[in-house]
C-alpha cells in the first residue's frame, strides 16, 4: 500500500499529523499532493510544550511530517481497492519466462564466444 494512495483515500476524514518539531495537528484532510503537502480544516494544534490552538485551516509541508495517523476504516478501504497480485506478478522482464530473451547458451556454432 502506497502512502499517497492512502492519503488520497483519506480526504475528508479526520487524521492526526505529528511533525518532526514535536507539534501535532488533528483535523480533517482537505487535500494532499505528490510531495505529501497537506491541507487540514477544523484543526487543533498541540505544541511541543503542550499549548493548544484551534485553527480553521492549516497547510503542512510534506518534508516536516514525522507521522500520519489515519482511521482504520480508510486503511481497510484502500486494502480492498488494491488489485490482487498473487501469482500474476511478472517482474521486470515482462515475458514471464526466465531467460527466454537469450539465445542458446551452449555455443552451438552461432558465432558467439571467444572466437575459436
GROMACS .gro file of N, CA and C in nm:
model
  348
    1UNK      N    1   0.085  -0.117   0.000
    1UNK     CA    2   0.000   0.000   0.000
    1UNK      C    3   0.090   0.123   0.000
    2UNK      N    4   0.065   0.214  -0.092
    2UNK     CA    5   0.146   0.334  -0.104
    2UNK      C    6   0.090   0.447  -0.017
    3UNK      N    7   0.176   0.526   0.045
    3UNK     CA    8   0.129   0.633   0.132
    3UNK      C    9   0.041   0.735   0.062
    4UNK      N   10   0.073   0.768  -0.062
    4UNK     CA   11  -0.008   0.869  -0.131
    4UNK      C   12  -0.148   0.817  -0.164
    5UNK      N   13  -0.159   0.689  -0.198
    5UNK     CA   14  -0.293   0.634  -0.223
    5UNK      C   15  -0.374   0.631  -0.094
    6UNK      N   16  -0.307   0.608   0.017
    6UNK     CA   17  -0.375   0.611   0.146
    6UNK      C   18  -0.422   0.751   0.179
    7UNK      N   19  -0.338   0.851   0.155
    7UNK     CA   20  -0.378   0.990   0.182
    7UNK      C   21  -0.490   1.035   0.089
    8UNK      N   22  -0.484   0.996  -0.036
    8UNK     CA   23  -0.592   1.034  -0.128
    8UNK      C   24  -0.725   0.973  -0.085
    9UNK      N   25  -0.721   0.851  -0.034
    9UNK     CA   26  -0.844   0.786   0.013
    9UNK      C   27  -0.895   0.849   0.142
   10UNK      N   28  -0.807   0.916   0.217
   10UNK     CA   29  -0.845   0.974   0.347
   10UNK      C   30  -0.899   1.115   0.335
   11UNK      N   31  -0.915   1.167   0.214
   11UNK     CA   32  -0.966   1.304   0.200
   11UNK      C   33  -1.106   1.314   0.260
   12UNK      N   34  -1.123   1.416   0.344
   12UNK     CA   35  -1.250   1.435   0.414
   12UNK      C   36  -1.256   1.366   0.549
   13UNK      N   37  -1.161   1.282   0.577
   13UNK     CA   38  -1.158   1.207   0.702
   13UNK      C   39  -1.070   1.278   0.806
   14UNK      N   40  -1.095   1.254   0.934
   14UNK     CA   41  -1.006   1.312   1.038
   14UNK      C   42  -0.874   1.236   1.042
   15UNK      N   43  -0.764   1.310   1.052
   15UNK     CA   44  -0.632   1.248   1.062
   15UNK      C   45  -0.550   1.322   1.168
   16UNK      N   46  -0.447   1.255   1.216
   16UNK     CA   47  -0.352   1.314   1.311
   16UNK      C   48  -0.216   1.322   1.241
   17UNK      N   49  -0.151   1.437   1.256
   17UNK     CA   50  -0.021   1.460   1.195
   17UNK      C   51   0.076   1.502   1.304
   18UNK      N   52   0.188   1.432   1.315
   18UNK     CA   53   0.293   1.472   1.408
   18UNK      C   54   0.412   1.520   1.324
   19UNK      N   55   0.463   1.637   1.360
   19UNK     CA   56   0.575   1.695   1.287
   19UNK      C   57   0.707   1.658   1.355
   20UNK      N   58   0.815   1.676   1.282
   20UNK     CA   59   0.948   1.650   1.337
   20UNK      C   60   0.980   1.742   1.454
   21UNK      N   61   0.914   1.858   1.458
   21UNK     CA   62   0.937   1.954   1.566
   21UNK      C   63   0.866   1.916   1.696
   22UNK      N   64   0.777   1.817   1.691
   22UNK     CA   65   0.704   1.775   1.810
   22UNK      C   66   0.561   1.826   1.814
   23UNK      N   67   0.524   1.916   1.726
   23UNK     CA   68   0.386   1.965   1.720
   23UNK      C   69   0.296   1.858   1.660
   24UNK      N   70   0.170   1.856   1.706
   24UNK     CA   71   0.072   1.765   1.648
   24UNK      C   72  -0.046   1.845   1.598
   25UNK      N   73  -0.105   1.797   1.489
   25UNK     CA   74  -0.222   1.860   1.429
   25UNK      C   75  -0.328   1.753   1.410
   26UNK      N   76  -0.449   1.783   1.454
   26UNK     CA   77  -0.563   1.695   1.434
   26UNK      C   78  -0.669   1.772   1.358
   27UNK      N   79  -0.711   1.718   1.246
   27UNK     CA   80  -0.812   1.786   1.166
   27UNK      C   81  -0.858   1.698   1.052
   28UNK      N   82  -0.944   1.757   0.967
   28UNK     CA   83  -0.998   1.684   0.852
   28UNK      C   84  -0.912   1.714   0.730
   29UNK      N   85  -0.870   1.608   0.663
   29UNK     CA   86  -0.784   1.622   0.545
   29UNK      C   87  -0.865   1.679   0.428
   30UNK      N   88  -0.817   1.791   0.375
   30UNK     CA   89  -0.883   1.853   0.260
   30UNK      C   90  -0.817   1.808   0.130
   31UNK      N   91  -0.683   1.813   0.126
   31UNK     CA   92  -0.613   1.783   0.003
   31UNK      C   93  -0.470   1.741   0.035
   32UNK      N   94  -0.408   1.670  -0.058
   32UNK     CA   95  -0.266   1.637  -0.049
   32UNK      C   96  -0.210   1.632  -0.191
   33UNK      N   97  -0.078   1.650  -0.202
   33UNK     CA   98  -0.015   1.645  -0.334
   33UNK      C   99   0.095   1.539  -0.335
   34UNK      N  100   0.169   1.532  -0.445
   34UNK     CA  101   0.271   1.428  -0.460
   34UNK      C  102   0.390   1.445  -0.367
   35UNK      N  103   0.407   1.563  -0.309
   35UNK     CA  104   0.515   1.587  -0.214
   35UNK      C  105   0.469   1.566  -0.070
   36UNK      N  106   0.348   1.515  -0.050
   36UNK     CA  107   0.286   1.492   0.080
   36UNK      C  108   0.256   1.622   0.154
   37UNK      N  109   0.251   1.734   0.082
   37UNK     CA  110   0.200   1.857   0.142
   37UNK      C  111   0.051   1.836   0.164
   38UNK      N  112   0.001   1.876   0.280
   38UNK     CA  113  -0.140   1.851   0.309
   38UNK      C  114  -0.209   1.977   0.360
   39UNK      N  115  -0.339   1.985   0.334
   39UNK     CA  116  -0.426   2.089   0.388
   39UNK      C  117  -0.522   2.023   0.486
   40UNK      N  118  -0.537   2.085   0.604
   40UNK     CA  119  -0.631   2.036   0.704
   40UNK      C  120  -0.729   2.148   0.738
   41UNK      N  121  -0.851   2.109   0.772
   41UNK     CA  122  -0.953   2.204   0.820
   41UNK      C  123  -0.998   2.162   0.958
   42UNK      N  124  -1.053   2.262   1.032
   42UNK     CA  125  -1.102   2.239   1.169
   42UNK      C  126  -0.992   2.173   1.251
   43UNK      N  127  -0.881   2.242   1.267
   43UNK     CA  128  -0.759   2.185   1.321
   43UNK      C  129  -0.741   2.222   1.468
   44UNK      N  130  -0.692   2.127   1.545
   44UNK     CA  131  -0.644   2.153   1.681
   44UNK      C  132  -0.495   2.123   1.679
   45UNK      N  133  -0.416   2.225   1.708
   45UNK     CA  134  -0.270   2.215   1.710
   45UNK      C  135  -0.224   2.206   1.855
   46UNK      N  136  -0.137   2.112   1.882
   46UNK     CA  137  -0.076   2.099   2.013
   46UNK      C  138   0.074   2.121   1.995
   47UNK      N  139   0.127   2.220   2.063
   47UNK     CA  140   0.270   2.248   2.051
   47UNK      C  141   0.349   2.151   2.137
   48UNK      N  142   0.480   2.153   2.121
   48UNK     CA  143   0.566   2.062   2.196
   48UNK      C  144   0.560   2.089   2.346
   49UNK      N  145   0.530   2.214   2.385
   49UNK     CA  146   0.519   2.245   2.528
   49UNK      C  147   0.374   2.240   2.579
   50UNK      N  148   0.288   2.165   2.509
   50UNK     CA  149   0.150   2.134   2.550
   50UNK      C  150   0.054   2.253   2.545
   51UNK      N  151   0.074   2.348   2.458
   51UNK     CA  152  -0.025   2.454   2.437
   51UNK      C  153  -0.117   2.412   2.322
   52UNK      N  154  -0.245   2.449   2.334
   52UNK     CA  155  -0.343   2.412   2.233
   52UNK      C  156  -0.387   2.534   2.154
   53UNK      N  157  -0.408   2.515   2.025
   53UNK     CA  158  -0.460   2.619   1.937
   53UNK      C  159  -0.568   2.559   1.851
   54UNK      N  160  -0.675   2.633   1.832
   54UNK     CA  161  -0.779   2.592   1.738
   54UNK      C  162  -0.767   2.681   1.615
   55UNK      N  163  -0.749   2.617   1.499
   55UNK     CA  164  -0.727   2.689   1.375
   55UNK      C  165  -0.829   2.646   1.269
   56UNK      N  166  -0.876   2.739   1.186
   56UNK     CA  167  -0.974   2.700   1.084
   56UNK      C  168  -0.912   2.617   0.971
   57UNK      N  169  -0.787   2.648   0.933
   57UNK     CA  170  -0.723   2.576   0.823
   57UNK      C  171  -0.571   2.583   0.838
   58UNK      N  172  -0.504   2.476   0.796
   58UNK     CA  173  -0.359   2.468   0.808
   58UNK      C  174  -0.303   2.402   0.683
   59UNK      N  175  -0.188   2.453   0.636
   59UNK     CA  176  -0.110   2.389   0.531
   59UNK      C  177   0.018   2.335   0.595
   60UNK      N  178   0.048   2.207   0.573
   60UNK     CA  179   0.167   2.144   0.631
   60UNK      C  180   0.254   2.093   0.517
   61UNK      N  181   0.378   2.137   0.519
   61UNK     CA  182   0.472   2.093   0.417
   61UNK      C  183   0.513   1.948   0.443
   62UNK      N  184   0.518   1.869   0.338
   62UNK     CA  185   0.539   1.726   0.350
   62UNK      C  186   0.669   1.684   0.413
   63UNK      N  187   0.776   1.761   0.390
   63UNK     CA  188   0.905   1.718   0.445
   63UNK      C  189   0.919   1.745   0.594
   64UNK      N  190   0.819   1.807   0.657
   64UNK     CA  191   0.823   1.829   0.801
   64UNK      C  192   0.744   1.722   0.878
   65UNK      N  193   0.678   1.633   0.806
   65UNK     CA  194   0.591   1.533   0.869
   65UNK      C  195   0.673   1.414   0.918
   66UNK      N  196   0.647   1.377   1.043
   66UNK     CA  197   0.711   1.261   1.103
   66UNK      C  198   0.617   1.141   1.102
   67UNK      N  199   0.488   1.164   1.129
   67UNK     CA  200   0.392   1.056   1.149
   67UNK      C  201   0.255   1.101   1.102
   68UNK      N  202   0.182   1.011   1.037
   68UNK     CA  203   0.043   1.035   0.998
   68UNK      C  204  -0.044   0.927   1.059
   69UNK      N  205  -0.148   0.967   1.127
   69UNK     CA  206  -0.244   0.872   1.181
   69UNK      C  207  -0.373   0.879   1.102
   70UNK      N  208  -0.409   0.767   1.039
   70UNK     CA  209  -0.527   0.760   0.953
   70UNK      C  210  -0.625   0.661   1.016
   71UNK      N  211  -0.755   0.688   1.010
   71UNK     CA  212  -0.853   0.595   1.068
   71UNK      C  213  -0.845   0.456   1.004
   72UNK      N  214  -0.877   0.355   1.083
   72UNK     CA  215  -0.871   0.217   1.036
   72UNK      C  216  -0.964   0.191   0.919
   73UNK      N  217  -1.081   0.255   0.916
   73UNK     CA  218  -1.174   0.229   0.806
   73UNK      C  219  -1.117   0.274   0.672
   74UNK      N  220  -1.033   0.377   0.672
   74UNK     CA  221  -0.969   0.422   0.548
   74UNK      C  222  -0.865   0.320   0.503
   75UNK      N  223  -0.788   0.268   0.599
   75UNK     CA  224  -0.687   0.167   0.566
   75UNK      C  225  -0.755   0.043   0.509
   76UNK      N  226  -0.865   0.000   0.569
   76UNK     CA  227  -0.938  -0.117   0.519
   76UNK      C  228  -0.992  -0.093   0.379
   77UNK      N  229  -1.041   0.028   0.355
   77UNK     CA  230  -1.095   0.061   0.223
   77UNK      C  231  -0.986   0.055   0.116
   78UNK      N  232  -0.868   0.105   0.146
   78UNK     CA  233  -0.758   0.103   0.050
   78UNK      C  234  -0.712  -0.041   0.024
   79UNK      N  235  -0.707  -0.122   0.128
   79UNK     CA  236  -0.668  -0.263   0.111
   79UNK      C  237  -0.765  -0.336   0.020
   80UNK      N  238  -0.895  -0.308   0.033
   80UNK     CA  239  -0.995  -0.373  -0.051
   80UNK      C  240  -0.986  -0.327  -0.196
   81UNK      N  241  -0.950  -0.202  -0.217
   81UNK     CA  242  -0.945  -0.147  -0.351
   81UNK      C  243  -0.822  -0.189  -0.430
   82UNK      N  244  -0.716  -0.234  -0.361
   82UNK     CA  245  -0.595  -0.275  -0.431
   82UNK      C  246  -0.620  -0.407  -0.504
   83UNK      N  247  -0.570  -0.420  -0.628
   83UNK     CA  248  -0.589  -0.545  -0.701
   83UNK      C  249  -0.506  -0.657  -0.639
   84UNK      N  250  -0.556  -0.776  -0.651
   84UNK     CA  251  -0.484  -0.892  -0.601
   84UNK      C  252  -0.368  -0.920  -0.695
   85UNK      N  253  -0.247  -0.934  -0.642
   85UNK     CA  254  -0.130  -0.950  -0.728
   85UNK      C  255  -0.060  -1.083  -0.707
   86UNK      N  256  -0.121  -1.177  -0.638
   86UNK     CA  257  -0.054  -1.303  -0.614
   86UNK      C  258  -0.058  -1.388  -0.740
   87UNK      N  259   0.058  -1.436  -0.784
   87UNK     CA  260   0.064  -1.529  -0.895
   87UNK      C  261   0.071  -1.465  -1.031
   88UNK      N  262   0.038  -1.338  -1.046
   88UNK     CA  263   0.041  -1.279  -1.179
   88UNK      C  264   0.142  -1.166  -1.190
   89UNK      N  265   0.231  -1.155  -1.094
   89UNK     CA  266   0.335  -1.053  -1.100
   89UNK      C  267   0.449  -1.107  -1.185
   90UNK      N  268   0.472  -1.045  -1.299
   90UNK     CA  269   0.567  -1.100  -1.394
   90UNK      C  270   0.703  -1.035  -1.385
   91UNK      N  271   0.724  -0.941  -1.297
   91UNK     CA  272   0.855  -0.882  -1.280
   91UNK      C  273   0.889  -0.781  -1.388
   92UNK      N  274   1.019  -0.756  -1.404
   92UNK     CA  275   1.064  -0.652  -1.495
   92UNK      C  276   1.070  -0.698  -1.640
   93UNK      N  277   1.091  -0.825  -1.664
   93UNK     CA  278   1.112  -0.872  -1.800
   93UNK      C  279   0.988  -0.869  -1.885
   94UNK      N  280   0.876  -0.897  -1.828
   94UNK     CA  281   0.750  -0.892  -1.900
   94UNK      C  282   0.713  -1.020  -1.971
   95UNK      N  283   0.806  -1.110  -1.996
   95UNK     CA  284   0.773  -1.230  -2.072
   95UNK      C  285   0.721  -1.341  -1.982
   96UNK      N  286   0.752  -1.333  -1.855
   96UNK     CA  287   0.704  -1.435  -1.763
   96UNK      C  288   0.788  -1.561  -1.762
   97UNK      N  289   0.888  -1.571  -1.852
   97UNK     CA  290   0.974  -1.688  -1.856
   97UNK      C  291   1.116  -1.644  -1.829
   98UNK      N  292   1.178  -1.714  -1.743
   98UNK     CA  293   1.314  -1.675  -1.704
   98UNK      C  294   1.413  -1.707  -1.815
   99UNK      N  295   1.482  -1.606  -1.861
   99UNK     CA  296   1.586  -1.625  -1.960
   99UNK      C  297   1.537  -1.647  -2.101
  100UNK      N  298   1.412  -1.628  -2.131
  100UNK     CA  299   1.360  -1.656  -2.265
  100UNK      C  300   1.410  -1.557  -2.369
  101UNK      N  301   1.466  -1.447  -2.328
  101UNK     CA  302   1.514  -1.348  -2.421
  101UNK      C  303   1.654  -1.380  -2.472
  102UNK      N  304   1.720  -1.480  -2.415
  102UNK     CA  305   1.856  -1.515  -2.452
  102UNK      C  306   1.855  -1.627  -2.556
  103UNK      N  307   1.963  -1.633  -2.629
  103UNK     CA  308   1.980  -1.744  -2.723
  103UNK      C  309   2.029  -1.867  -2.652
  104UNK      N  310   2.077  -1.961  -2.729
  104UNK     CA  311   2.129  -2.084  -2.673
  104UNK      C  312   2.258  -2.055  -2.596
  105UNK      N  313   2.274  -2.117  -2.482
  105UNK     CA  314   2.394  -2.095  -2.402
  105UNK      C  315   2.503  -2.195  -2.437
  106UNK      N  316   2.475  -2.293  -2.514
  106UNK     CA  317   2.573  -2.396  -2.543
  106UNK      C  318   2.672  -2.359  -2.652
  107UNK      N  319   2.661  -2.247  -2.711
  107UNK     CA  320   2.751  -2.211  -2.821
  107UNK      C  321   2.689  -2.250  -2.951
  108UNK      N  322   2.684  -2.378  -2.982
  108UNK     CA  323   2.611  -2.431  -3.094
  108UNK      C  324   2.644  -2.371  -3.229
  109UNK      N  325   2.763  -2.314  -3.248
  109UNK     CA  326   2.800  -2.263  -3.378
  109UNK      C  327   2.730  -2.136  -3.417
  110UNK      N  328   2.695  -2.054  -3.321
  110UNK     CA  329   2.621  -1.931  -3.351
  110UNK      C  330   2.712  -1.810  -3.359
  111UNK      N  331   2.842  -1.828  -3.361
  111UNK     CA  332   2.932  -1.717  -3.374
  111UNK      C  333   2.957  -1.642  -3.245
  112UNK      N  334   2.915  -1.698  -3.133
  112UNK     CA  335   2.940  -1.634  -3.004
  112UNK      C  336   3.058  -1.697  -2.937
  113UNK      N  337   3.110  -1.631  -2.839
  113UNK     CA  338   3.215  -1.692  -2.761
  113UNK      C  339   3.348  -1.622  -2.782
  114UNK      N  340   3.457  -1.701  -2.769
  114UNK     CA  341   3.591  -1.643  -2.768
  114UNK      C  342   3.659  -1.646  -2.904
  115UNK      N  343   3.592  -1.672  -3.007
  115UNK     CA  344   3.649  -1.663  -3.141
  115UNK      C  345   3.736  -1.779  -3.180
  116UNK      N  346   3.707  -1.898  -3.141
  116UNK     CA  347   3.786  -2.014  -3.178
  116UNK      C  348   3.756  -2.061  -3.315
   0.00000   0.00000   0.00000
